[in-house]
PDB file of C-alpha atoms in Angstrom:
ATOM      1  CA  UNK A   1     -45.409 -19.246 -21.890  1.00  0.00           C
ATOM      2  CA  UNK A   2     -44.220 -22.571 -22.136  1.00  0.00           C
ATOM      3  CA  UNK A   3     -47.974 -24.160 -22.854  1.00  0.00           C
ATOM      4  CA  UNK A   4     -48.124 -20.760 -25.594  1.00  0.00           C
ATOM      5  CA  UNK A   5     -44.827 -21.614 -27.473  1.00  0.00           C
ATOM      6  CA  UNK A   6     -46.200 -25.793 -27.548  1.00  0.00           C
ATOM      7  CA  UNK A   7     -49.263 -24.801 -28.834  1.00  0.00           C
ATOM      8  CA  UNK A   8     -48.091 -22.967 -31.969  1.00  0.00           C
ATOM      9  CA  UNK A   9     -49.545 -19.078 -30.348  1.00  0.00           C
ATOM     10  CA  UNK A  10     -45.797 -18.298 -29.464  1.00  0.00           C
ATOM     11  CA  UNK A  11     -42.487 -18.247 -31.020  1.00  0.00           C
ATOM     12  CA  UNK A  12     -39.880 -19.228 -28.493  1.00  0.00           C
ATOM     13  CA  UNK A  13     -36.949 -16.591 -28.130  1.00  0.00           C
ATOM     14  CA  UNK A  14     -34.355 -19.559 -27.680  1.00  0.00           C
ATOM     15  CA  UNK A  15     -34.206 -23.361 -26.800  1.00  0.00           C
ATOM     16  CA  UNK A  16     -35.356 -26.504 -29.376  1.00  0.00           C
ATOM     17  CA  UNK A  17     -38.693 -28.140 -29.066  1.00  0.00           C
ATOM     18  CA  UNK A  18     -38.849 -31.710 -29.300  1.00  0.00           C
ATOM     19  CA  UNK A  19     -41.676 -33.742 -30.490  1.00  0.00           C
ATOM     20  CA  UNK A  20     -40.757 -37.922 -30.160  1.00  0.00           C
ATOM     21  CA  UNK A  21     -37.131 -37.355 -30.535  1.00  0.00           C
ATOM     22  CA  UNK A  22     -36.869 -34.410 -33.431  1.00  0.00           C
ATOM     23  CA  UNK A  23     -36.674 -30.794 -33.313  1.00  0.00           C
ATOM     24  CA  UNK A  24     -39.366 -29.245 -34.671  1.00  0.00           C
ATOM     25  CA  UNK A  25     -40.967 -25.761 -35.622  1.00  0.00           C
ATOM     26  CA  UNK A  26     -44.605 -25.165 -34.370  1.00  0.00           C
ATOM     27  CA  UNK A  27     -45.906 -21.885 -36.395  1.00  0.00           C
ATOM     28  CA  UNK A  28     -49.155 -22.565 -35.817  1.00  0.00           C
ATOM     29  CA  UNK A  29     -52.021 -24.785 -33.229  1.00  0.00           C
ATOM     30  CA  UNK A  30     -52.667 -26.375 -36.777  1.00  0.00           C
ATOM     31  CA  UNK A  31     -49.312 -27.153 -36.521  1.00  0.00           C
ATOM     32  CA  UNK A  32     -49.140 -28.789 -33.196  1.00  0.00           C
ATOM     33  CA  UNK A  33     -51.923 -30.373 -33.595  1.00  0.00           C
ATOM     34  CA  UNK A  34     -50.539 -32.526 -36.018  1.00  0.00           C
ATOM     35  CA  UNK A  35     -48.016 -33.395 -34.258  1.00  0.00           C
ATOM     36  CA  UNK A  36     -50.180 -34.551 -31.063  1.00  0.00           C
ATOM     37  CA  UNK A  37     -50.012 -31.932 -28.838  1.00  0.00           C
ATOM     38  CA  UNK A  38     -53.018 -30.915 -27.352  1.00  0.00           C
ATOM     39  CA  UNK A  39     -53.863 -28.509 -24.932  1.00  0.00           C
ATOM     40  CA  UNK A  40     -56.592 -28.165 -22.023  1.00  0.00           C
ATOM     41  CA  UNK A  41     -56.900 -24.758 -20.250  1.00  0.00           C
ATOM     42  CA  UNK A  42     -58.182 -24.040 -16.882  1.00  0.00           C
ATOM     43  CA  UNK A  43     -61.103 -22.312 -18.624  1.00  0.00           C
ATOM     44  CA  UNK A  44     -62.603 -25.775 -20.451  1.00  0.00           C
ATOM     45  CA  UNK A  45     -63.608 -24.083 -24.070  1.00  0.00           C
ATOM     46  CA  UNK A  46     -65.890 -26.297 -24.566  1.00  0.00           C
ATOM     47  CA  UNK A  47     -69.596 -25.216 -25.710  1.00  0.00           C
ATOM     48  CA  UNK A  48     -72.106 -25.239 -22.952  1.00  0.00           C
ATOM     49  CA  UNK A  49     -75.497 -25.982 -25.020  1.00  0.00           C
ATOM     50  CA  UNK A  50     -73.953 -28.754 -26.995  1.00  0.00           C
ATOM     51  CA  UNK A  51     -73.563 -32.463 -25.719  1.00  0.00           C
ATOM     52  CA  UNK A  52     -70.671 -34.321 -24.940  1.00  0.00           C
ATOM     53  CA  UNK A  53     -70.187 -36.472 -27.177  1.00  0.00           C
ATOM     54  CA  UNK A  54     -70.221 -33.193 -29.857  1.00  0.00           C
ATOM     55  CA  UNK A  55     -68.027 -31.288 -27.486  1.00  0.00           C
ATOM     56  CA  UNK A  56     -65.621 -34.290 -27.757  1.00  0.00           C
ATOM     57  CA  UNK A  57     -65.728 -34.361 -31.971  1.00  0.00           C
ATOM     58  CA  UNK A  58     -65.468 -30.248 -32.448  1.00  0.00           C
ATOM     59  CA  UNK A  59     -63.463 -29.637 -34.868  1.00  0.00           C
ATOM     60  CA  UNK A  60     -63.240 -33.602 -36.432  1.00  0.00           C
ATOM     61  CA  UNK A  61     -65.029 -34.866 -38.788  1.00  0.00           C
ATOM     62  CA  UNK A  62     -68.168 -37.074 -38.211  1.00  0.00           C
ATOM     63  CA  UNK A  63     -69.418 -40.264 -39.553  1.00  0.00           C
ATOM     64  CA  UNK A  64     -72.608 -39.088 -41.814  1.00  0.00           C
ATOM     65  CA  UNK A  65     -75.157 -41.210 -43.243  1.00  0.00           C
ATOM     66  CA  UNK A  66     -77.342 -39.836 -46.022  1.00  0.00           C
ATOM     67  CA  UNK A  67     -75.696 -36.609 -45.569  1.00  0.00           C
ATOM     68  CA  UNK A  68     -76.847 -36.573 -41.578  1.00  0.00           C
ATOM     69  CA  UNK A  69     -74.102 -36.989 -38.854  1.00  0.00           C
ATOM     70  CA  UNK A  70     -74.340 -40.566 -38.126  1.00  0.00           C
ATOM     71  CA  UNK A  71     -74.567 -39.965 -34.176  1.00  0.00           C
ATOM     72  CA  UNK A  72     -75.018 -43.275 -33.199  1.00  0.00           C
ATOM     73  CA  UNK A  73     -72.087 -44.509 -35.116  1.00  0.00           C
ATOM     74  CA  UNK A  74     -69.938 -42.011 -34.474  1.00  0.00           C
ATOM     75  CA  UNK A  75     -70.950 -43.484 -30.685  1.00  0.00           C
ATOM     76  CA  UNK A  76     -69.501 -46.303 -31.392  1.00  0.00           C
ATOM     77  CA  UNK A  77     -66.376 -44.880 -32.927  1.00  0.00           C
ATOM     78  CA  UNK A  78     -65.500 -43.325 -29.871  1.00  0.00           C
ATOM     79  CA  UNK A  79     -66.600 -46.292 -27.521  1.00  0.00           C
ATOM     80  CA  UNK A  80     -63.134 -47.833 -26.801  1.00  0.00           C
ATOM     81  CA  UNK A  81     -61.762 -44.278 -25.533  1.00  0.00           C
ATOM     82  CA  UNK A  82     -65.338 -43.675 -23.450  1.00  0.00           C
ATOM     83  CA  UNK A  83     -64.321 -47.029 -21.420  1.00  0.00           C
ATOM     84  CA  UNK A  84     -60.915 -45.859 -20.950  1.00  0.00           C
ATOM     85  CA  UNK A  85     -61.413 -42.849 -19.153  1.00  0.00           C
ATOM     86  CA  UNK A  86     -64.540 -44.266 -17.507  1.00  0.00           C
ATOM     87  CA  UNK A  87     -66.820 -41.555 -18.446  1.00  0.00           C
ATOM     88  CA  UNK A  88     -70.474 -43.103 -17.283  1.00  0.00           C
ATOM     89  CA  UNK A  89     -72.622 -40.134 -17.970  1.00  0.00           C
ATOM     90  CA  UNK A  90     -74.958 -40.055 -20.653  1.00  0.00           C
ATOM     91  CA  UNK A  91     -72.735 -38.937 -24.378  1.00  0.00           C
ATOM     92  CA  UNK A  92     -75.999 -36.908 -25.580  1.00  0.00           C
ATOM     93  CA  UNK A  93     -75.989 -34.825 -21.853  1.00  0.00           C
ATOM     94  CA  UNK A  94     -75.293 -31.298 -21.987  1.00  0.00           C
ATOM     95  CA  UNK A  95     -72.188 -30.128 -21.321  1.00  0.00           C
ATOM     96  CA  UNK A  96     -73.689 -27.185 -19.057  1.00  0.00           C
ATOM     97  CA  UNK A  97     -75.404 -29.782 -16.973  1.00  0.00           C
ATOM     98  CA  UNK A  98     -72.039 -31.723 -16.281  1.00  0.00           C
ATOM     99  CA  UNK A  99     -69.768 -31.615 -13.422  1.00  0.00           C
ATOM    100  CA  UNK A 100     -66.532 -29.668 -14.067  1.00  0.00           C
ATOM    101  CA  UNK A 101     -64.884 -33.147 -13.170  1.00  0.00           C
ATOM    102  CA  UNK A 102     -67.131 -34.511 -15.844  1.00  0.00           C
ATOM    103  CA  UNK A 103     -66.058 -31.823 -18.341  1.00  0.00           C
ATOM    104  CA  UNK A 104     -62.414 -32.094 -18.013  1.00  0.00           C
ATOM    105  CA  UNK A 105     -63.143 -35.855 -18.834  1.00  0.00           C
ATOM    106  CA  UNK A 106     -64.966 -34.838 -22.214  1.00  0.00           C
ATOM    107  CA  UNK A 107     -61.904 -32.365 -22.801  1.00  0.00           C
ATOM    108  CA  UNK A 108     -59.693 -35.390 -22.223  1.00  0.00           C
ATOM    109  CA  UNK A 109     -61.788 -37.516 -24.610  1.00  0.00           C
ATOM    110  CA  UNK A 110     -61.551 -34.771 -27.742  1.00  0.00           C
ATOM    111  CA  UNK A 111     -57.360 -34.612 -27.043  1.00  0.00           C
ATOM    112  CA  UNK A 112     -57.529 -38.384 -27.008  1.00  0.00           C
ATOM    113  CA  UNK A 113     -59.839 -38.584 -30.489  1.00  0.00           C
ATOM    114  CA  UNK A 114     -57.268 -35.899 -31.992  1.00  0.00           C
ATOM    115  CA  UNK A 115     -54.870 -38.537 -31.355  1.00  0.00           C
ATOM    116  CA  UNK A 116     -52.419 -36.649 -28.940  1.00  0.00           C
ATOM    117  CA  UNK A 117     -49.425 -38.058 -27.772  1.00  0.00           C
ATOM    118  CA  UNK A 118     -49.186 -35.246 -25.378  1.00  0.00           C
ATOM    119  CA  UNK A 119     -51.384 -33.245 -23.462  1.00  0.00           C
ATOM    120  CA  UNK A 120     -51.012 -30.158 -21.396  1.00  0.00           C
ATOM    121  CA  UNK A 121     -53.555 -29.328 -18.314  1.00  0.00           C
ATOM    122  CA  UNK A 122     -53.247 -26.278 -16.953  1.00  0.00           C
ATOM    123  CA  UNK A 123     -54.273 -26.620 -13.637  1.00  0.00           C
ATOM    124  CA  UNK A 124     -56.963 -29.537 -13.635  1.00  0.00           C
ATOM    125  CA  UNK A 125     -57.756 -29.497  -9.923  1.00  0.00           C
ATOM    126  CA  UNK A 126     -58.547 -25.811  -9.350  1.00  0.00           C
ATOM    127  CA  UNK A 127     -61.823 -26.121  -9.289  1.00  0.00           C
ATOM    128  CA  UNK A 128     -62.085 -29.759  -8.404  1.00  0.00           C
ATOM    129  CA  UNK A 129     -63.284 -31.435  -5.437  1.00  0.00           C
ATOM    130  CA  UNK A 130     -61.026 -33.851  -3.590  1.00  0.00           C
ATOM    131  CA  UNK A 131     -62.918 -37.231  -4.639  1.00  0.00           C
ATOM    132  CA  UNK A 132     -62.599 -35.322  -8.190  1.00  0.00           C
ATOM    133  CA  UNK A 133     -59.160 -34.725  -8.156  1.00  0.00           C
ATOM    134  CA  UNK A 134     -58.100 -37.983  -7.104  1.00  0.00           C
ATOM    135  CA  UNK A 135     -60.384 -39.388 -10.470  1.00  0.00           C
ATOM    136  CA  UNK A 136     -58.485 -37.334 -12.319  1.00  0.00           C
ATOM    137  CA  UNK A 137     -55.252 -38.298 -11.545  1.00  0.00           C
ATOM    138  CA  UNK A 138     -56.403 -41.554 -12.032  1.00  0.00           C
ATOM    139  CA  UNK A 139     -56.837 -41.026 -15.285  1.00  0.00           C
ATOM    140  CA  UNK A 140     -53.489 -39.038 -15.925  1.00  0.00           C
ATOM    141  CA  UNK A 141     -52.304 -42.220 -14.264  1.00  0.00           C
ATOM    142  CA  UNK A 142     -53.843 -44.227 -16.914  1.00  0.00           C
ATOM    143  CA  UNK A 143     -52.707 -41.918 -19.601  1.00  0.00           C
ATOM    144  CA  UNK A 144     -49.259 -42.012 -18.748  1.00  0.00           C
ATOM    145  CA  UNK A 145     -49.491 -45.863 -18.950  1.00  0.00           C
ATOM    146  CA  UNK A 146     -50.492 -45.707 -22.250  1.00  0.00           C
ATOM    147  CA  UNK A 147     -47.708 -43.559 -23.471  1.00  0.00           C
ATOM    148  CA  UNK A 148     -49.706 -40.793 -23.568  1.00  0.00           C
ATOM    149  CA  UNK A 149     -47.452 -37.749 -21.851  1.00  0.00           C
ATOM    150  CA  UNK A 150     -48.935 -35.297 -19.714  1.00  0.00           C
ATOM    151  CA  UNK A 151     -47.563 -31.425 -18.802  1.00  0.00           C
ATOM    152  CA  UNK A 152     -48.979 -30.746 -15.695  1.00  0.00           C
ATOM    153  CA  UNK A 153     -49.432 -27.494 -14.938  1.00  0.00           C
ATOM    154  CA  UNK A 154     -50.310 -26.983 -10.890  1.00  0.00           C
ATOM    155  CA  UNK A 155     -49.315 -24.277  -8.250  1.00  0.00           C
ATOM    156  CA  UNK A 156     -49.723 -27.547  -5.602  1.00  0.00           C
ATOM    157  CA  UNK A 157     -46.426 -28.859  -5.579  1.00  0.00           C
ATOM    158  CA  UNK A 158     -47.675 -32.121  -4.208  1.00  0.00           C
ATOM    159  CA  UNK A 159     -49.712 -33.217  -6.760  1.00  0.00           C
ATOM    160  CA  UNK A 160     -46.404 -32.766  -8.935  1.00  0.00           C
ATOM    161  CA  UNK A 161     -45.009 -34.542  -6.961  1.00  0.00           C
ATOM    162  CA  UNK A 162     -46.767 -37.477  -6.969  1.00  0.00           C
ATOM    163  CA  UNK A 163     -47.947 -37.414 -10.468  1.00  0.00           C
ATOM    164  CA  UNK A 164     -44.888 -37.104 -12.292  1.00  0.00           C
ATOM    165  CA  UNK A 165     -42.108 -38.974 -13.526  1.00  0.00           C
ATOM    166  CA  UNK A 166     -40.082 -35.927 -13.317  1.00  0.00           C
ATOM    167  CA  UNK A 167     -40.599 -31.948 -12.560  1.00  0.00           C
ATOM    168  CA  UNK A 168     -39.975 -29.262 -14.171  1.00  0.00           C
ATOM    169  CA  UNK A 169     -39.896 -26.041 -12.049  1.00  0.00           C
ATOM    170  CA  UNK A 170     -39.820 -22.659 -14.042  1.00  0.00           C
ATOM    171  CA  UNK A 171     -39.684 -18.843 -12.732  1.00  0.00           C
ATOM    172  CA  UNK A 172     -39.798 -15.761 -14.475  1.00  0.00           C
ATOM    173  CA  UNK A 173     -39.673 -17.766 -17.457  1.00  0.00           C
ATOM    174  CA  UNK A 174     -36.929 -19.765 -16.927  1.00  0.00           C
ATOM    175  CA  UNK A 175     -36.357 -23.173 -15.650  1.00  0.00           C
ATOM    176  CA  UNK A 176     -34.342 -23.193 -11.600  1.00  0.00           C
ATOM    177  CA  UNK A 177     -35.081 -26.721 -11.456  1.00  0.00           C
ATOM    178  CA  UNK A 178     -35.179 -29.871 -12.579  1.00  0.00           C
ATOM    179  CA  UNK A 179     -35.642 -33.740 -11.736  1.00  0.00           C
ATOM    180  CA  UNK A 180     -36.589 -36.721 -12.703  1.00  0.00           C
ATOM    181  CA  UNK A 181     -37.346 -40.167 -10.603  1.00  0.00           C
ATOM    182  CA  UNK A 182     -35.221 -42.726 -10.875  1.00  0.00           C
TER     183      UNK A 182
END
């Protein structure tokens, strides 16, 4: 519900939302998109027969050249946030042929293109392996160093744990507990 009322698909029956210190109405995922919140489900929506790179620029628009999308180019545009979340695999691979570890990466990548501040996973590592999991959380690692805030979504308490700078535990809809390192 939380996730739902961030993302513009609920209105919240009480409380304030916050976005970089100011309250703030989200009507609509228009809406929170522009103000850098994205959001990754457990089900990726990504498109299976497309390739990555044009899973990670759905939705944004693309260099063209003579009226073609400039692929190569638009390569390059997204370069610098490739090499931050260390994505090796070939950008013109199918996203049906990637891992699911690999496909959280190029859901990662389109938040990060969006320009999100924030970005909610619900439940990364379902579906992960352990080697996987711990490269994610490498990268939420990373994120988080670059001021990039993550909600965290996970039923294993230990990841939580020692992922976050604080916790946030809700029930029935309502938050029992709270804290924060430090």
């Amino acid at each position: 519900t939380l996730i739902r009322c961030l993302a513009g698909l609920v209105v919240p029956d009480a409380g304030t939302i916050r976005v970089a210190g100011q309250d703030v109405v989200i009507p609509t995922p228009h809406a929170a998109q522009r103000l850098g919140l994205a959001f990754i489900h457990q089900e990726l929506n990504l498109v299976p027969q497309f390739s990555a790179l044009a899973n990670m620029l759905l939705g944004r628009p693309k260099r063209k050249r003579l009226g073609v999308v400039d692929w190569r180019g638009t390569r390059r545009d997204v370069a610098g946030i490739v090499e931050q979340l260390g994505i090796s695999f070939p950008l013109e691979k199918r996203v049906d042929e990637l891992s699911v570890a690999q496909q959280w990466l190029v859901s990662i990548a389109r938040a990060l293109i969006g320009n999100a501040t924030m970005i909610a996973m619900d439940e990364p590592t379902a579906s992960l392996s352990p080697a996987e999991a711990d490269r994610l959380h490498a990268v939420v690692r990373e994120l988080a160093a670059r001021d990039v805030a993550v909600l965290y979504v996970s039923h294993r308490l230990g990841e939580g744990l020692d992922l976050s700078d604080s916790i946030s535990v809700f029930r029935d809809g309502r938050l029992t507990r709270h804290a924060s390192r430090g």
